[in-house]
Tab-separated table of C-alpha atoms in Angstrom:
chain	number	residue	atom	x	y	z
A	1	MET	CA	-14.545	-8.095	-11.169
A	2	GLY	CA	-14.975	-5.403	-13.720
A	3	GLU	CA	-13.803	-5.425	-17.284
A	4	THR	CA	-10.099	-5.652	-17.842
A	5	ALA	CA	-8.371	-2.279	-18.217
A	6	GLY	CA	-5.497	-2.071	-20.690
A	7	SER	CA	-4.191	0.121	-23.415
A	8	ALA	CA	-6.507	2.535	-25.060
A	9	ALA	CA	-7.547	1.151	-28.505
A	10	GLY	CA	-4.135	-0.794	-28.474
A	11	ALA	CA	-2.127	2.342	-28.256
A	12	HIS	CA	0.573	0.741	-26.102
A	13	PRO	CA	1.367	-2.658	-24.622
A	14	SER	CA	-0.540	-3.720	-21.546
A	15	PHE	CA	1.021	-3.610	-18.001
A	16	SER	CA	0.347	-5.055	-14.637
A	17	LEU	CA	1.177	-3.226	-11.393
A	18	ALA	CA	2.359	-4.309	-7.899
A	19	LEU	CA	2.073	-1.960	-4.921
A	20	GLY	CA	4.098	-2.954	-1.990
A	21	GLY	CA	3.653	-2.523	1.747
A	22	GLY	CA	5.672	-0.236	4.066
A	23	GLY	CA	3.312	1.727	6.291
A	24	ALA	CA	3.512	5.480	5.744
A	25	ARG	CA	6.131	4.918	3.043
A	26	GLY	CA	3.289	3.479	0.985
A	27	LEU	CA	2.029	7.059	0.591
A	28	ALA	CA	4.475	7.021	-2.269
A	29	HIS	CA	2.028	4.883	-4.299
A	30	ILE	CA	-0.096	8.090	-4.708
A	31	VAL	CA	2.716	9.839	-6.638
A	32	ALA	CA	3.262	6.723	-8.828
A	33	LEU	CA	-0.368	6.614	-9.696
A	34	GLU	CA	-0.418	10.320	-10.578
A	35	ALA	CA	2.460	9.588	-13.087
A	36	LEU	CA	0.212	6.951	-14.723
A	37	ASP	CA	-2.703	9.250	-14.924
A	38	GLU	CA	-0.471	11.968	-16.406
A	39	LEU	CA	0.686	9.509	-19.071
A	40	GLY	CA	-2.978	8.547	-19.710
A	41	VAL	CA	-2.359	4.808	-19.040
A	42	ARG	CA	-3.994	2.333	-16.789
A	43	PRO	CA	-2.786	-1.080	-15.557
A	44	ARG	CA	-4.589	-4.174	-16.771
A	45	PHE	CA	-4.092	-5.809	-13.364
A	46	ILE	CA	-3.108	-4.673	-9.790
A	47	ALA	CA	-1.619	-6.730	-6.911
A	48	GLY	CA	-1.545	-4.801	-3.653
A	49	CYS	CA	-0.200	-5.481	-0.215
A	50	SER	CA	-0.687	-3.629	3.128
A	51	MET	CA	-0.668	0.145	2.350
A	52	GLY	CA	-0.385	-0.809	-1.336
A	53	ALA	CA	-3.679	-2.725	-0.846
A	54	MET	CA	-5.436	0.315	0.422
A	55	VAL	CA	-4.259	2.414	-2.406
A	56	ALA	CA	-4.903	-0.285	-4.974
A	57	ALA	CA	-8.511	-0.677	-3.870
A	58	ALA	CA	-9.197	3.010	-4.310
A	59	TYR	CA	-7.446	3.337	-7.598
A	60	ALA	CA	-8.971	0.132	-9.051
A	61	SER	CA	-12.345	1.641	-8.140
A	62	GLY	CA	-11.785	4.653	-10.388
A	63	VAL	CA	-10.387	7.182	-7.870
A	64	SER	CA	-7.537	9.159	-9.532
A	65	GLY	CA	-4.055	9.641	-8.142
A	66	ALA	CA	-4.767	13.384	-7.801
A	67	ASP	CA	-7.995	12.791	-5.855
A	68	LEU	CA	-6.189	10.208	-3.661
A	69	ARG	CA	-3.613	12.900	-2.894
A	70	ALA	CA	-6.208	15.547	-2.020
A	71	HIS	CA	-8.272	13.209	0.199
A	72	THR	CA	-5.276	11.605	2.022
A	73	THR	CA	-3.603	14.937	2.712
A	74	ALA	CA	-6.854	16.382	3.975
A	75	VAL	CA	-7.461	13.427	6.375
A	76	LEU	CA	-3.807	13.179	7.632
A	77	ARG	CA	-3.321	16.972	8.135
A	78	ASN	CA	-6.208	17.021	10.653
A	79	ARG	CA	-5.324	14.807	13.572
A	80	VAL	CA	-7.994	16.204	15.827
A	81	GLU	CA	-10.911	15.629	13.383
A	82	THR	CA	-9.655	12.257	12.453
A	83	ALA	CA	-9.483	11.341	16.136
A	84	LYS	CA	-13.009	12.488	16.766
A	85	ARG	CA	-14.314	10.422	13.869
A	86	LEU	CA	-12.444	7.342	15.054
A	87	MET	CA	-13.822	7.862	18.657
A	88	SER	CA	-17.326	8.228	17.235
A	89	ARG	CA	-16.859	4.716	15.682
A	90	GLY	CA	-15.751	3.387	19.030
A	91	ALA	CA	-12.379	2.276	17.592
A	92	SER	CA	-10.089	0.913	20.345
A	93	GLY	CA	-6.478	1.724	20.442
A	94	LEU	CA	-7.004	5.374	19.473
A	95	THR	CA	-4.158	6.583	21.609
A	96	SER	CA	-1.741	4.226	19.888
A	97	LEU	CA	-2.510	5.751	16.483
A	98	PHE	CA	-2.021	9.349	17.730
A	99	ASP	CA	0.487	8.976	20.600
A	100	PHE	CA	2.289	5.832	19.542
A	101	ASN	CA	2.541	4.654	23.127
A	102	PRO	CA	3.488	0.898	22.918
A	103	PHE	CA	2.405	0.280	26.483
A	104	ARG	CA	-1.240	1.079	25.747
A	105	ALA	CA	-3.802	-1.020	23.937
A	106	ALA	CA	-2.778	-0.997	20.361
A	107	PHE	CA	-5.620	-2.430	18.315
A	108	ILE	CA	-7.536	-0.187	15.998
A	109	ASP	CA	-10.458	-1.671	14.162
A	110	GLY	CA	-9.329	-1.867	10.455
A	111	GLU	CA	-12.789	-1.399	9.012
A	112	ALA	CA	-13.562	1.562	11.186
A	113	LEU	CA	-10.250	3.043	10.071
A	114	LEU	CA	-11.097	2.584	6.426
A	115	ASP	CA	-14.424	4.246	6.950
A	116	ILE	CA	-12.513	7.355	7.689
A	117	VAL	CA	-9.373	7.172	5.370
A	118	PHE	CA	-11.092	5.706	2.249
A	119	PRO	CA	-12.214	8.395	-0.211
A	120	ALA	CA	-15.650	8.378	-1.652
A	121	GLY	CA	-16.109	6.091	-4.550
A	122	VAL	CA	-14.327	2.934	-3.406
A	123	ALA	CA	-16.149	-0.108	-4.645
A	124	GLU	CA	-17.929	-2.308	-2.056
A	125	ASP	CA	-17.100	-5.584	-3.765
A	126	PHE	CA	-14.220	-6.997	-5.926
A	127	ARG	CA	-16.583	-7.611	-8.830
A	128	LEU	CA	-17.400	-3.854	-9.050
A	129	LEU	CA	-13.756	-2.807	-9.525
A	130	LYS	CA	-12.731	-1.202	-12.790
A	131	ILE	CA	-9.449	-2.855	-12.734
A	132	PRO	CA	-9.049	-6.521	-11.660
A	133	THR	CA	-7.190	-6.569	-8.385
A	134	ILE	CA	-5.886	-8.978	-5.813
A	135	LEU	CA	-4.902	-8.117	-2.247
A	136	ILE	CA	-2.349	-10.026	-0.061
A	137	ALA	CA	-2.789	-10.952	3.558
A	138	THR	CA	-1.157	-13.424	5.929
A	139	ASP	CA	-2.922	-16.403	7.629
A	140	PHE	CA	-1.629	-15.890	11.192
A	141	TYR	CA	-1.946	-19.539	12.293
A	142	GLN	CA	-1.142	-21.315	8.974
A	143	ARG	CA	1.774	-18.891	8.341
A	144	THR	CA	0.774	-18.710	4.722
A	145	GLU	CA	-0.044	-16.101	2.086
A	146	VAL	CA	-3.684	-15.519	1.477
A	147	VAL	CA	-4.871	-14.070	-1.835
A	148	LEU	CA	-8.091	-11.919	-1.579
A	149	ASP	CA	-9.834	-11.501	-4.777
A	150	HIS	CA	-13.571	-11.743	-4.295
A	151	GLY	CA	-16.290	-10.605	-1.940
A	152	PRO	CA	-16.464	-7.284	-0.005
A	153	ILE	CA	-13.483	-4.961	-0.453
A	154	LYS	CA	-13.298	-3.423	2.994
A	155	PRO	CA	-12.640	-6.553	5.065
A	156	ALA	CA	-10.086	-7.679	2.521
A	157	VAL	CA	-8.163	-4.286	2.812
A	158	ALA	CA	-8.525	-4.398	6.578
A	159	ALA	CA	-6.874	-7.847	6.632
A	160	SER	CA	-4.049	-6.685	4.369
A	161	ILE	CA	-3.303	-3.684	6.477
A	162	ALA	CA	-3.603	-5.433	9.937
A	163	LEU	CA	-0.170	-4.303	11.149
A	164	PRO	CA	0.893	-6.298	14.273
A	165	ALA	CA	0.241	-4.372	17.545
A	166	LEU	CA	-1.565	-1.597	15.860
A	167	ILE	CA	-4.520	-2.704	13.706
A	168	SER	CA	-6.724	-5.615	14.679
A	169	PRO	CA	-6.347	-8.927	12.854
A	170	GLN	CA	-9.266	-9.579	10.576
A	171	MET	CA	-11.439	-12.711	10.962
A	172	MET	CA	-12.515	-14.341	7.665
A	173	GLY	CA	-14.473	-17.541	8.325
A	174	SER	CA	-12.238	-19.458	10.653
A	175	ARG	CA	-9.095	-17.829	9.494
A	176	VAL	CA	-7.239	-15.001	11.404
A	177	LEU	CA	-5.623	-12.691	8.786
A	178	MET	CA	-2.973	-10.127	9.265
A	179	ASP	CA	-0.744	-7.685	7.263
A	180	GLY	CA	0.273	-9.184	4.004
A	181	GLY	CA	3.704	-7.567	4.342
A	182	LEU	CA	4.604	-10.273	6.869
A	183	ILE	CA	4.863	-12.749	4.108
A	184	ASN	CA	4.863	-11.060	0.676
A	185	PRO	CA	5.435	-7.261	0.936
A	186	LEU	CA	5.745	-6.716	-2.815
A	187	PRO	CA	3.660	-9.269	-4.587
A	188	VAL	CA	5.353	-9.259	-7.995
A	189	ASN	CA	4.987	-13.013	-8.316
A	190	HIS	CA	1.364	-12.502	-9.059
A	191	LEU	CA	1.990	-10.368	-12.118
A	192	SER	CA	3.272	-13.167	-14.354
A	193	GLY	CA	1.185	-13.655	-17.428
A	194	ARG	CA	-1.110	-10.902	-16.556
A	195	ALA	CA	0.021	-8.353	-19.155
A	196	ASP	CA	2.841	-7.564	-21.613
A	197	ILE	CA	4.906	-5.584	-18.997
A	198	SER	CA	5.216	-5.924	-15.192
A	199	VAL	CA	5.656	-2.805	-13.100
A	200	ALA	CA	6.320	-2.568	-9.306
A	201	VAL	CA	6.613	0.215	-6.769
A	202	ASP	CA	8.858	-0.878	-3.965
A	203	VAL	CA	8.688	1.215	-0.722
A	204	SER	CA	10.807	-1.120	1.499
A	205	ALA	CA	14.010	0.911	0.997
A	206	ASN	CA	16.577	1.110	3.769
A	207	THR	CA	16.838	4.184	5.869
A	208	THR	CA	19.028	6.907	4.412
A	209	GLU	CA	20.191	8.248	7.755
A	210	ASP	CA	22.681	6.788	10.182
A	211	GLY	CA	21.134	6.378	13.638
A	212	GLU	CA	22.884	6.420	17.013
A	213	GLY	CA	21.994	5.104	20.387
A	214	LEU	CA	19.258	2.539	21.338
A	215	PRO	CA	16.001	2.918	19.344
A	216	SER	CA	12.693	3.400	21.350
A	217	THR	CA	10.480	0.381	21.807
A	218	MET	CA	8.253	1.467	18.905
A	219	ASP	CA	11.076	2.230	16.543
A	220	ALA	CA	12.670	-1.204	17.385
A	221	MET	CA	9.547	-3.145	16.808
A	222	TYR	CA	8.610	-1.527	13.468
A	223	GLY	CA	12.132	-1.074	12.449
A	224	ALA	CA	12.495	-4.869	12.680
A	225	VAL	CA	9.429	-5.265	10.499
A	226	GLN	CA	10.973	-2.946	7.886
A	227	ILE	CA	14.149	-5.002	7.860
A	228	MET	CA	12.235	-8.210	7.423
A	229	GLN	CA	10.077	-6.722	4.605
A	230	GLN	CA	13.143	-5.404	2.734
A	231	ALA	CA	14.777	-8.800	2.870
A	232	LEU	CA	11.670	-10.526	1.680
A	233	THR	CA	11.296	-8.001	-1.159
A	234	GLU	CA	14.864	-8.355	-2.375
A	235	ALA	CA	14.484	-12.205	-2.394
A	236	ARG	CA	11.101	-11.933	-4.196
A	237	LEU	CA	12.579	-9.551	-6.975
A	238	LYS	CA	15.519	-11.933	-7.595
A	239	GLU	CA	12.981	-14.829	-8.105
A	240	ASP	CA	10.433	-12.720	-10.001
A	241	PRO	CA	12.055	-9.796	-11.633
A	242	VAL	CA	9.936	-7.061	-13.179
A	243	ASP	CA	10.310	-4.935	-16.322
A	244	VAL	CA	9.913	-1.682	-14.541
A	245	LEU	CA	10.893	-1.089	-10.899
A	246	VAL	CA	10.699	2.223	-9.063
A	247	LYS	CA	11.936	2.862	-5.537
A	248	PRO	CA	10.762	6.091	-4.077
A	249	ALA	CA	13.065	7.973	-1.831
A	250	VAL	CA	11.254	7.040	1.495
A	251	GLY	CA	14.079	5.498	3.357
A	252	ARG	CA	14.216	8.117	6.084
A	253	PHE	CA	10.548	7.783	6.960
A	254	ARG	CA	9.290	5.313	9.585
A	255	VAL	CA	6.375	2.905	9.297
A	256	LEU	CA	4.032	5.250	11.343
A	257	ASP	CA	5.021	8.574	9.832
A	258	PHE	CA	1.598	9.089	8.343
A	259	PHE	CA	1.268	12.584	9.661
A	260	LYS	CA	4.395	13.624	7.656
A	261	VAL	CA	2.218	13.065	4.495
A	262	ASP	CA	3.275	16.333	2.846
A	263	GLU	CA	6.956	15.580	3.427
A	264	VAL	CA	6.652	11.985	2.154
A	265	LEU	CA	4.812	13.124	-0.982
A	266	ARG	CA	7.413	15.855	-1.718
A	267	ALA	CA	10.192	13.393	-1.304
A	268	CYS	CA	8.560	11.013	-3.814
A	269	GLU	CA	8.007	13.577	-6.556
A	270	PRO	CA	11.089	12.314	-8.615
A	271	VAL	CA	9.270	9.035	-8.914
A	272	LYS	CA	6.990	10.568	-11.543
A	273	ASP	CA	9.606	11.224	-14.136
A	274	ASP	CA	11.427	7.998	-13.250
A	275	LEU	CA	8.317	5.935	-13.788
A	276	LYS	CA	7.243	7.687	-16.864
A	277	ARG	CA	10.654	7.190	-18.446
A	278	GLN	CA	10.994	3.566	-17.546
A	279	LEU	CA	7.424	2.779	-18.644
A	280	GLU	CA	7.792	4.547	-21.956
A	281	ASP	CA	11.101	2.656	-22.527
A	282	ALA	CA	9.292	-0.701	-21.672
A	283	PHE	CA	6.519	0.138	-24.133
A	284	THR	CA	9.084	0.721	-26.936
A	285	ARG	CA	10.888	-2.461	-26.134
A	286	ALA	CA	7.616	-4.511	-25.996
A	287	SER	CA	6.436	-2.951	-29.244
A	288	SER	CA	9.650	-3.622	-31.175
């Protein structure tokens, strides 16, 4: 991996960063990274899971928060063009991504998807990253966490984002890897000892709206995943508390609400001031 990134000329204490999983809710990470850029600070280390892994890989490669926002919104606002590009790659399960029909084939090739959604400039290999980064996946058969920290970036991200029934599991050697959020949706346990301050962005929040009636098959399936991830995250934070924790207001969004990108990003704008305030307070405490 590349050289460690920390405080500029010792201007402030160093910090490590965990970016959690949550499907479309993970778009909130972009707003958090914009806040870091506006403060002029960079993490010394990043641990990313699922959507957080995708964002972490781009940011650790040197893509700014603002560039991530511009690229992501451009891709997700244009369903037709994105569909054409996926079809040109021969990605299966295309109708599942755009129609969300649970009775059709639902496997999208993760690496083909990343070829479309990754911005230019993402490193090809972990050793080329500007910020040391690990990504979390789940070994399907061993039922264990897998930490990915070397080799090609794209297969590692594809493994971490392999959401059941939507994105294909990723083969790595003899292992079948799936979404890291199934076992460790907010990998704060990997921040210990990495820097002076630990920071986490939790996008596993409960829904903020009361529902009624029976959920659809898709809502039931991915709603259950969200319930599980929130429970895992709460348990993890009790065991491994962090110095700075922000929880973007993404509770009303579903796992697959990617095409509500503008709405998600607007809802998360308050995270900027919250993260800046908490981080500056943490710098002050660590320096005193």
